[in-house]
PDB file of C-alpha atoms in Angstrom:
ATOM      1  CA  TYR A   1      -0.290 203.013  34.763  1.00 46.00           C
ATOM      2  CA  GLN A   2       3.371 203.168  35.752  1.00 49.00           C
ATOM      3  CA  ALA A   3       4.584 201.734  32.426  1.00 47.00           C
ATOM      4  CA  THR A   4       6.155 204.328  30.161  1.00 45.00           C
ATOM      5  CA  SER A   5       3.725 203.386  27.410  1.00 45.00           C
ATOM      6  CA  GLY A   6       0.742 203.303  29.767  1.00 76.00           C
ATOM      7  CA  ILE A   7      -2.299 205.279  28.707  1.00 84.00           C
ATOM      8  CA  ILE A   8      -2.059 207.656  31.672  1.00 88.00           C
ATOM      9  CA  LYS A   9       1.536 208.551  30.846  1.00 89.00           C
ATOM     10  CA  ILE A  10       1.050 209.080  27.121  1.00 89.00           C
ATOM     11  CA  ALA A  11      -2.076 211.142  27.763  1.00 90.00           C
ATOM     12  CA  ALA A  12       0.023 213.947  29.266  1.00 95.00           C
ATOM     13  CA  PRO A  13       0.958 216.612  26.683  1.00 96.00           C
ATOM     14  CA  PHE A  14       4.417 218.185  26.652  1.00 96.00           C
ATOM     15  CA  ARG A  15       4.529 221.697  28.079  1.00 97.00           C
ATOM     16  CA  TYR A  16       8.063 222.635  29.189  1.00 98.00           C
ATOM     17  CA  LYS A  17      11.586 221.834  28.109  1.00 98.00           C
ATOM     18  CA  SER A  18      14.892 222.547  29.882  1.00 99.00           C
ATOM     19  CA  LYS A  19      17.040 225.092  28.061  1.00 98.00           C
ATOM     20  CA  VAL A  20      20.123 222.944  28.659  1.00 98.00           C
ATOM     21  CA  PHE A  21      20.299 219.199  29.248  1.00 98.00           C
ATOM     22  CA  LYS A  22      22.876 218.058  31.781  1.00 97.00           C
ATOM     23  CA  TYR A  23      23.598 214.840  33.608  1.00 97.00           C
ATOM     24  CA  GLY A  24      23.095 214.596  37.343  1.00 96.00           C
ATOM     25  CA  THR A  25      25.650 213.073  39.670  1.00 96.00           C
ATOM     26  CA  THR A  26      23.938 209.820  40.690  1.00 96.00           C
ATOM     27  CA  PRO A  27      24.310 206.580  38.701  1.00 95.00           C
ATOM     28  CA  ASN A  28      20.722 206.714  37.410  1.00 93.00           C
ATOM     29  CA  GLN A  29      20.992 210.352  36.406  1.00 96.00           C
ATOM     30  CA  SER A  30      24.358 210.201  34.687  1.00 96.00           C
ATOM     31  CA  LYS A  31      23.804 207.789  31.798  1.00 96.00           C
ATOM     32  CA  GLY A  32      21.749 207.518  28.618  1.00 96.00           C
ATOM     33  CA  GLU A  33      19.822 210.603  27.472  1.00 97.00           C
ATOM     34  CA  LYS A  34      20.546 213.785  29.374  1.00 98.00           C
ATOM     35  CA  PHE A  35      16.860 214.423  29.938  1.00 97.00           C
ATOM     36  CA  ARG A  36      13.842 212.645  31.346  1.00 96.00           C
ATOM     37  CA  GLU A  37      10.200 212.944  30.363  1.00 96.00           C
ATOM     38  CA  GLU A  38       8.962 214.100  33.739  1.00 97.00           C
ATOM     39  CA  HIS A  39       5.234 213.841  34.374  1.00 96.00           C
ATOM     40  CA  ASN A  40       3.790 216.501  36.608  1.00 97.00           C
ATOM     41  CA  PRO A  41       1.964 215.523  38.728  1.00 96.00           C
ATOM     42  CA  PRO A  42       3.472 212.024  38.774  1.00 95.00           C
ATOM     43  CA  ALA A  43       1.449 209.482  36.784  1.00 93.00           C
ATOM     44  CA  SER A  44       0.978 207.468  39.982  1.00 91.00           C
ATOM     45  CA  VAL A  45      -0.788 210.453  41.578  1.00 93.00           C
ATOM     46  CA  ILE A  46      -3.060 210.828  38.557  1.00 93.00           C
ATOM     47  CA  GLY A  47      -3.888 207.118  38.583  1.00 91.00           C
ATOM     48  CA  ALA A  48      -4.712 207.109  42.285  1.00 92.00           C
ATOM     49  CA  THR A  49      -6.801 210.264  41.888  1.00 92.00           C
ATOM     50  CA  LEU A  50      -8.829 208.713  39.041  1.00 92.00           C
ATOM     51  CA  ILE A  51      -9.548 205.653  41.168  1.00 92.00           C
ATOM     52  CA  TYR A  52     -10.634 207.928  44.032  1.00 91.00           C
ATOM     53  CA  GLY A  53     -12.832 209.935  41.667  1.00 91.00           C
ATOM     54  CA  ILE A  54     -14.595 206.819  40.415  1.00 92.00           C
ATOM     55  CA  ALA A  55     -15.072 205.491  43.939  1.00 91.00           C
ATOM     56  CA  THR A  56     -16.477 208.768  45.255  1.00 91.00           C
ATOM     57  CA  ASN A  57     -18.388 209.854  42.134  1.00 92.00           C
ATOM     58  CA  SER A  58     -16.338 213.072  41.953  1.00 91.00           C
ATOM     59  CA  MET A  59     -14.967 212.775  38.417  1.00 94.00           C
ATOM     60  CA  SER A  60     -16.705 216.004  37.386  1.00 93.00           C
ATOM     61  CA  ASP A  61     -14.232 217.907  39.588  1.00 91.00           C
ATOM     62  CA  ILE A  62     -11.205 215.758  38.859  1.00 93.00           C
ATOM     63  CA  ILE A  63     -11.239 215.552  35.050  1.00 95.00           C
ATOM     64  CA  PRO A  64     -11.033 219.355  34.469  1.00 95.00           C
ATOM     65  CA  ALA A  65      -8.141 219.564  36.932  1.00 94.00           C
ATOM     66  CA  ILE A  66      -6.273 216.801  35.133  1.00 95.00           C
ATOM     67  CA  ARG A  67      -6.835 218.491  31.765  1.00 95.00           C
ATOM     68  CA  ASN A  68      -5.428 221.769  33.095  1.00 95.00           C
ATOM     69  CA  ASN A  69      -2.682 220.542  35.385  1.00 96.00           C
ATOM     70  CA  TYR A  70      -1.277 217.293  33.973  1.00 97.00           C
ATOM     71  CA  TYR A  71       1.629 217.587  31.550  1.00 97.00           C
ATOM     72  CA  GLN A  72       5.159 216.456  30.764  1.00 97.00           C
ATOM     73  CA  THR A  73       8.450 218.307  30.868  1.00 98.00           C
ATOM     74  CA  GLN A  74      11.572 217.344  28.945  1.00 98.00           C
ATOM     75  CA  LEU A  75      13.652 217.865  32.043  1.00 98.00           C
ATOM     76  CA  SER A  76      17.410 217.889  32.373  1.00 98.00           C
ATOM     77  CA  LYS A  77      18.551 214.935  34.469  1.00 98.00           C
ATOM     78  CA  ALA A  78      20.452 217.345  36.716  1.00 98.00           C
ATOM     79  CA  ASP A  79      17.088 218.870  37.640  1.00 98.00           C
ATOM     80  CA  ASP A  80      15.309 215.529  37.773  1.00 98.00           C
ATOM     81  CA  GLN A  81      17.823 214.558  40.438  1.00 98.00           C
ATOM     82  CA  LYS A  82      16.668 217.549  42.489  1.00 98.00           C
ATOM     83  CA  ILE A  83      13.156 216.111  42.485  1.00 98.00           C
ATOM     84  CA  ASP A  84      14.509 212.788  43.727  1.00 97.00           C
ATOM     85  CA  GLU A  85      16.529 214.492  46.462  1.00 97.00           C
ATOM     86  CA  ALA A  86      13.434 216.432  47.587  1.00 97.00           C
ATOM     87  CA  ASN A  87      11.555 213.112  47.866  1.00 97.00           C
ATOM     88  CA  LEU A  88       8.954 214.382  45.413  1.00 97.00           C
ATOM     89  CA  ASP A  89       9.625 211.888  42.614  1.00 96.00           C
ATOM     90  CA  LYS A  90       6.364 210.010  43.286  1.00 94.00           C
ATOM     91  CA  THR A  91       4.226 212.565  45.042  1.00 96.00           C
ATOM     92  CA  LEU A  92       3.092 216.182  45.259  1.00 96.00           C
ATOM     93  CA  PRO A  93       4.253 218.526  48.055  1.00 96.00           C
ATOM     94  CA  GLU A  94       2.388 218.129  51.301  1.00 94.00           C
ATOM     95  CA  GLY A  95      -0.838 220.099  51.391  1.00 93.00           C
ATOM     96  CA  THR A  96      -1.302 220.229  47.583  1.00 94.00           C
ATOM     97  CA  THR A  97      -3.521 218.236  45.239  1.00 92.00           C
ATOM     98  CA  ILE A  98      -4.083 217.987  41.494  1.00 93.00           C
ATOM     99  CA  LEU A  99      -6.411 220.966  41.861  1.00 93.00           C
ATOM    100  CA  ASP A 100      -3.333 223.133  42.515  1.00 95.00           C
ATOM    101  CA  ASN A 101      -0.715 224.258  40.003  1.00 97.00           C
ATOM    102  CA  PRO A 102       1.727 221.311  39.951  1.00 97.00           C
ATOM    103  CA  ILE A 103       4.662 223.612  39.151  1.00 98.00           C
ATOM    104  CA  ILE A 104       4.947 223.936  42.946  1.00 98.00           C
ATOM    105  CA  ARG A 105       6.482 220.446  42.913  1.00 98.00           C
ATOM    106  CA  LEU A 106       9.376 221.648  40.742  1.00 99.00           C
ATOM    107  CA  ILE A 107       9.725 224.851  42.739  1.00 98.00           C
ATOM    108  CA  ASP A 108       9.869 222.903  46.014  1.00 98.00           C
ATOM    109  CA  SER A 109      12.620 220.780  44.440  1.00 98.00           C
ATOM    110  CA  GLY A 110      14.722 223.887  43.878  1.00 98.00           C
ATOM    111  CA  ILE A 111      14.543 223.869  40.078  1.00 98.00           C
ATOM    112  CA  ASP A 112      15.246 227.144  38.286  1.00 98.00           C
ATOM    113  CA  MET A 113      11.986 228.314  36.715  1.00 99.00           C
ATOM    114  CA  ASN A 114      13.935 230.561  34.354  1.00 99.00           C
ATOM    115  CA  SER A 115      15.475 227.446  32.761  1.00 98.00           C
ATOM    116  CA  LEU A 116      12.192 225.854  31.673  1.00 99.00           C
ATOM    117  CA  VAL A 117      10.649 227.047  28.412  1.00 99.00           C
ATOM    118  CA  ASN A 118       7.107 226.509  27.161  1.00 98.00           C
ATOM    119  CA  GLU A 119       7.799 225.802  23.511  1.00 91.00           C
ATOM    120  CA  GLN A 120       4.253 226.751  22.502  1.00 94.00           C
ATOM    121  CA  THR A 121       4.438 230.252  23.994  1.00 96.00           C
ATOM    122  CA  GLY A 122       8.202 230.790  24.013  1.00 97.00           C
ATOM    123  CA  LYS A 123       7.972 231.948  27.626  1.00 98.00           C
ATOM    124  CA  THR A 124       9.820 230.550  30.594  1.00 99.00           C
ATOM    125  CA  ALA A 125       7.880 229.011  33.473  1.00 99.00           C
ATOM    126  CA  ALA A 126       8.959 231.999  35.562  1.00 99.00           C
ATOM    127  CA  GLU A 127       7.526 234.444  33.017  1.00 99.00           C
ATOM    128  CA  GLU A 128       4.258 232.542  32.882  1.00 98.00           C
ATOM    129  CA  LEU A 129       4.068 232.701  36.679  1.00 98.00           C
ATOM    130  CA  GLY A 130       4.746 236.443  36.571  1.00 98.00           C
ATOM    131  CA  VAL A 131       7.936 236.445  38.672  1.00 98.00           C
ATOM    132  CA  SER A 132      11.034 236.201  36.505  1.00 98.00           C
ATOM    133  CA  LEU A 133      14.724 237.110  36.555  1.00 98.00           C
ATOM    134  CA  LYS A 134      16.809 238.741  33.863  1.00 96.00           C
ATOM    135  CA  PRO A 135      19.401 236.258  32.530  1.00 96.00           C
ATOM    136  CA  SER A 136      22.195 238.411  33.989  1.00 94.00           C
ATOM    137  CA  ASP A 137      20.600 238.169  37.450  1.00 95.00           C
ATOM    138  CA  VAL A 138      20.239 234.386  37.528  1.00 95.00           C
ATOM    139  CA  ASN A 139      22.458 232.702  40.125  1.00 94.00           C
ATOM    140  CA  VAL A 140      22.056 230.201  42.948  1.00 93.00           C
ATOM    141  CA  ASP A 141      21.093 232.853  45.497  1.00 91.00           C
ATOM    142  CA  THR A 142      18.534 234.727  43.368  1.00 94.00           C
ATOM    143  CA  VAL A 143      16.901 231.499  42.147  1.00 96.00           C
ATOM    144  CA  PHE A 144      16.473 230.379  45.739  1.00 95.00           C
ATOM    145  CA  ASP A 145      14.859 233.697  46.645  1.00 95.00           C
ATOM    146  CA  GLN A 146      12.734 233.579  43.522  1.00 97.00           C
ATOM    147  CA  ASN A 147      11.399 230.134  44.419  1.00 97.00           C
ATOM    148  CA  GLN A 148      10.519 231.295  47.942  1.00 96.00           C
ATOM    149  CA  ILE A 149       8.602 234.216  46.454  1.00 96.00           C
ATOM    150  CA  LEU A 150       6.842 231.975  43.923  1.00 97.00           C
ATOM    151  CA  LYS A 151       5.587 229.775  46.752  1.00 97.00           C
ATOM    152  CA  THR A 152       3.898 232.775  48.361  1.00 96.00           C
ATOM    153  CA  VAL A 153       2.440 233.815  45.007  1.00 97.00           C
ATOM    154  CA  LEU A 154       1.021 230.365  44.350  1.00 97.00           C
ATOM    155  CA  ASP A 155      -0.546 230.093  47.813  1.00 96.00           C
ATOM    156  CA  GLY A 156      -2.164 233.497  47.360  1.00 95.00           C
ATOM    157  CA  THR A 157      -0.228 235.331  50.070  1.00 95.00           C
ATOM    158  CA  ILE A 158       0.983 237.973  47.605  1.00 95.00           C
ATOM    159  CA  THR A 159       0.241 238.823  43.981  1.00 96.00           C
ATOM    160  CA  ALA A 160       2.581 238.078  41.116  1.00 97.00           C
ATOM    161  CA  LYS A 161       3.147 241.843  40.708  1.00 96.00           C
ATOM    162  CA  GLU A 162       4.146 242.175  44.353  1.00 96.00           C
ATOM    163  CA  GLY A 163       6.390 239.154  43.999  1.00 95.00           C
ATOM    164  CA  GLN A 164       8.082 240.566  40.910  1.00 96.00           C
ATOM    165  CA  ASN A 165       8.727 243.907  42.614  1.00 95.00           C
ATOM    166  CA  LEU A 166      10.222 242.129  45.616  1.00 95.00           C
ATOM    167  CA  LEU A 167      12.451 239.954  43.416  1.00 95.00           C
ATOM    168  CA  ASN A 168      13.623 243.009  41.475  1.00 94.00           C
ATOM    169  CA  GLU A 169      14.802 244.611  44.712  1.00 92.00           C
ATOM    170  CA  ILE A 170      16.568 241.451  45.816  1.00 92.00           C
ATOM    171  CA  ALA A 171      18.287 241.075  42.456  1.00 92.00           C
ATOM    172  CA  LYS A 172      19.363 244.723  42.563  1.00 89.00           C
ATOM    173  CA  LEU A 173      20.911 244.276  46.004  1.00 87.00           C
ATOM    174  CA  LYS A 174      22.634 241.044  45.078  1.00 81.00           C
ATOM    175  CA  SER A 175      24.074 242.564  41.917  1.00 77.00           C
ATOM    176  CA  ILE A 176      26.493 244.602  44.062  1.00 68.00           C
ATOM    177  CA  PRO A 177      29.985 243.171  43.448  1.00 60.00           C
ATOM    178  CA  LYS A 178      30.797 240.651  46.173  1.00 49.00           C
ATOM    179  CA  ALA A 179      34.024 242.378  47.064  1.00 43.00           C
ATOM    180  CA  GLY A 180      35.312 243.016  50.552  1.00 42.00           C
ATOM    181  CA  ILE A 181      35.862 246.590  51.672  1.00 41.00           C
ATOM    182  CA  GLY A 182      38.966 247.941  53.416  1.00 42.00           C
ATOM    183  CA  ASN A 183      39.159 248.180  57.188  1.00 42.00           C
ATOM    184  CA  ASN A 184      39.309 251.431  59.066  1.00 44.00           C
ATOM    185  CA  ASN A 185      40.504 250.899  62.632  1.00 41.00           C
ATOM    186  CA  GLU A 186      39.650 254.424  63.672  1.00 43.00           C
ATOM    187  CA  ASN A 187      35.921 253.734  63.556  1.00 43.00           C
ATOM    188  CA  ASN A 188      33.987 251.742  66.119  1.00 40.00           C
ATOM    189  CA  THR A 189      32.187 249.603  63.543  1.00 41.00           C
ATOM    190  CA  ILE A 190      32.148 245.973  62.493  1.00 43.00           C
ATOM    191  CA  LYS A 191      35.595 244.872  61.327  1.00 44.00           C
ATOM    192  CA  PHE A 192      36.366 242.147  58.819  1.00 44.00           C
ATOM    193  CA  SER A 193      39.817 240.618  58.657  1.00 41.00           C
ATOM    194  CA  LYS A 194      39.251 239.321  55.124  1.00 42.00           C
ATOM    195  CA  GLN A 195      37.107 240.094  52.106  1.00 43.00           C
ATOM    196  CA  VAL A 196      33.554 238.935  52.564  1.00 47.00           C
ATOM    197  CA  PRO A 197      30.432 238.875  50.387  1.00 50.00           C
ATOM    198  CA  ASN A 198      27.656 241.383  50.948  1.00 53.00           C
ATOM    199  CA  GLN A 199      25.265 238.752  52.325  1.00 54.00           C
ATOM    200  CA  GLU A 200      27.754 237.932  55.094  1.00 53.00           C
ATOM    201  CA  ILE A 201      28.066 241.643  55.819  1.00 52.00           C
ATOM    202  CA  LEU A 202      24.309 241.962  56.133  1.00 56.00           C
ATOM    203  CA  ASP A 203      24.167 238.913  58.389  1.00 58.00           C
ATOM    204  CA  ASN A 204      26.844 240.349  60.690  1.00 54.00           C
ATOM    205  CA  LEU A 205      25.169 243.741  60.826  1.00 54.00           C
ATOM    206  CA  GLY A 206      21.795 242.161  61.554  1.00 56.00           C
ATOM    207  CA  ASN A 207      23.328 240.008  64.300  1.00 56.00           C
ATOM    208  CA  ALA A 208      25.017 243.040  65.797  1.00 50.00           C
ATOM    209  CA  ASP A 209      21.837 245.086  65.828  1.00 52.00           C
ATOM    210  CA  GLN A 210      19.901 242.263  67.462  1.00 56.00           C
ATOM    211  CA  ALA A 211      22.675 241.626  69.994  1.00 50.00           C
ATOM    212  CA  MET A 212      22.756 245.261  71.038  1.00 48.00           C
ATOM    213  CA  ALA A 213      18.986 245.402  71.266  1.00 55.00           C
ATOM    214  CA  ASN A 214      19.062 242.389  73.573  1.00 55.00           C
ATOM    215  CA  ALA A 215      21.909 243.883  75.594  1.00 48.00           C
ATOM    216  CA  ARG A 216      19.843 247.037  76.213  1.00 50.00           C
ATOM    217  CA  ASN A 217      16.714 245.071  77.132  1.00 58.00           C
ATOM    218  CA  PRO A 218      16.571 244.517  80.921  1.00 57.00           C
ATOM    219  CA  GLU A 219      13.982 241.766  80.402  1.00 62.00           C
ATOM    220  CA  ALA A 220      16.227 239.770  78.054  1.00 54.00           C
ATOM    221  CA  PRO A 221      17.261 236.397  79.524  1.00 53.00           C
ATOM    222  CA  ALA A 222      20.913 235.790  80.326  1.00 43.00           C
ATOM    223  CA  LYS A 223      22.644 233.952  77.527  1.00 40.00           C
ATOM    224  CA  LYS A 224      26.019 232.321  77.205  1.00 36.00           C
ATOM    225  CA  ILE A 225      27.969 233.506  74.203  1.00 32.00           C
ATOM    226  CA  ARG A 226      30.749 232.077  72.110  1.00 33.00           C
ATOM    227  CA  VAL A 227      33.951 233.942  71.324  1.00 32.00           C
ATOM    228  CA  PHE A 228      32.594 234.668  67.838  1.00 32.00           C
ATOM    229  CA  ASP A 229      29.410 236.179  69.286  1.00 36.00           C
ATOM    230  CA  PHE A 230      31.376 238.579  71.487  1.00 31.00           C
ATOM    231  CA  ASP A 231      34.166 239.419  69.075  1.00 34.00           C
ATOM    232  CA  ASP A 232      32.077 239.966  65.962  1.00 39.00           C
ATOM    233  CA  THR A 233      28.765 241.058  67.431  1.00 35.00           C
ATOM    234  CA  LEU A 234      28.625 242.477  70.958  1.00 31.00           C
ATOM    235  CA  ALA A 235      32.011 244.192  70.845  1.00 32.00           C
ATOM    236  CA  ARG A 236      30.859 246.509  68.037  1.00 39.00           C
ATOM    237  CA  SER A 237      28.356 248.855  69.564  1.00 35.00           C
ATOM    238  CA  ASN A 238      27.898 251.026  66.459  1.00 47.00           C
ATOM    239  CA  SER A 239      27.187 248.634  63.626  1.00 56.00           C
ATOM    240  CA  LYS A 240      27.302 251.025  60.706  1.00 70.00           C
ATOM    241  CA  VAL A 241      28.282 250.806  57.062  1.00 74.00           C
ATOM    242  CA  LEU A 242      30.193 253.902  55.999  1.00 82.00           C
ATOM    243  CA  TYR A 243      29.980 255.110  52.426  1.00 84.00           C
ATOM    244  CA  GLU A 244      31.519 257.797  50.285  1.00 88.00           C
ATOM    245  CA  MET A 245      30.047 259.241  47.087  1.00 90.00           C
ATOM    246  CA  PRO A 246      32.123 260.254  44.043  1.00 90.00           C
ATOM    247  CA  ASP A 247      31.695 263.924  44.995  1.00 91.00           C
ATOM    248  CA  GLY A 248      33.215 263.284  48.447  1.00 90.00           C
ATOM    249  CA  ALA A 249      29.925 263.251  50.346  1.00 90.00           C
ATOM    250  CA  GLU A 250      29.992 260.720  53.189  1.00 90.00           C
ATOM    251  CA  GLY A 251      27.393 258.970  55.247  1.00 89.00           C
ATOM    252  CA  SER A 252      26.554 255.841  57.223  1.00 85.00           C
ATOM    253  CA  LEU A 253      23.832 253.187  57.084  1.00 78.00           C
ATOM    254  CA  ASN A 254      22.516 250.664  59.583  1.00 70.00           C
ATOM    255  CA  ALA A 255      21.723 247.105  58.443  1.00 60.00           C
ATOM    256  CA  THR A 256      18.148 247.939  57.403  1.00 59.00           C
ATOM    257  CA  GLN A 257      19.188 251.073  55.526  1.00 67.00           C
ATOM    258  CA  PHE A 258      21.983 249.186  53.780  1.00 63.00           C
ATOM    259  CA  ALA A 259      19.551 246.529  52.597  1.00 60.00           C
ATOM    260  CA  GLU A 260      17.210 249.210  51.245  1.00 64.00           C
ATOM    261  CA  ARG A 261      19.707 251.621  49.682  1.00 73.00           C
ATOM    262  CA  ALA A 262      22.851 249.657  48.791  1.00 68.00           C
ATOM    263  CA  GLY A 263      21.783 249.023  45.218  1.00 69.00           C
ATOM    264  CA  GLU A 264      20.824 252.650  44.640  1.00 75.00           C
ATOM    265  CA  LEU A 265      24.052 254.010  46.154  1.00 80.00           C
ATOM    266  CA  GLU A 266      26.201 251.485  44.316  1.00 74.00           C
ATOM    267  CA  ALA A 267      24.629 252.591  41.022  1.00 76.00           C
ATOM    268  CA  GLN A 268      25.596 256.152  41.862  1.00 85.00           C
ATOM    269  CA  GLY A 269      29.229 255.153  42.382  1.00 83.00           C
ATOM    270  CA  ALA A 270      29.343 254.877  46.162  1.00 82.00           C
ATOM    271  CA  THR A 271      32.140 252.951  47.869  1.00 81.00           C
ATOM    272  CA  PHE A 272      31.393 251.155  51.129  1.00 71.00           C
ATOM    273  CA  ASP A 273      33.541 250.712  54.223  1.00 74.00           C
ATOM    274  CA  PHE A 274      32.577 247.902  56.591  1.00 61.00           C
ATOM    275  CA  SER A 275      35.519 248.398  58.904  1.00 58.00           C
TER     276      SER A 275
END
């Protein structure tokens, strides 16, 4: 069943197609056509499952699952390489079977679900799953977050609606221009000697808050620290983000408040000072 023309392979209908075909970077993924007809689940998994079904007289459960969950994707070789690198080229993710939605295999490989289109419906895989990004919000960071959310949707931890709301908030926060903010040496807050992206700012604020919480906790175990830990975390006892509104109103936010309100304040014209 591994032959390209094998009956198991040709039995899989086409469902998705990459919006753009690109080569990968490995020898096998950088020659010939820029796409591969990727079977999902792999044909080898389907073949082994059919043999198991015959041996255990469980074909009545297996055949409907194959009909619903076995298909092909005209996949860009750049994305096919991601499947190889995730070691999922011949198998499904651990803990999943053909009874589960096989899209999890592509998600676990880090493939952008917004880039795969179902040509019958015109919808992207992300839209069909109910957790999608606007084209203007698609980038490496948001796609990573989106895939983490999709995993929790597929395993039933949260609903697609909850996942979409969460992704919308993440995209809103990450849409803030990744510009550094000027230093203000008069304030006892975290100081940055160079421009840094907002995610690094959040990480530093979170580290500072945790460090100070540990410092105040008499039960906390003694811990050796590096120069970076002391200089950029413990030495700043008031880890606040200062902001100023267009009308001159000023305020400050801790790490949690910044994560919750940065997008809203940015939309209102606020400027931030992480000095």
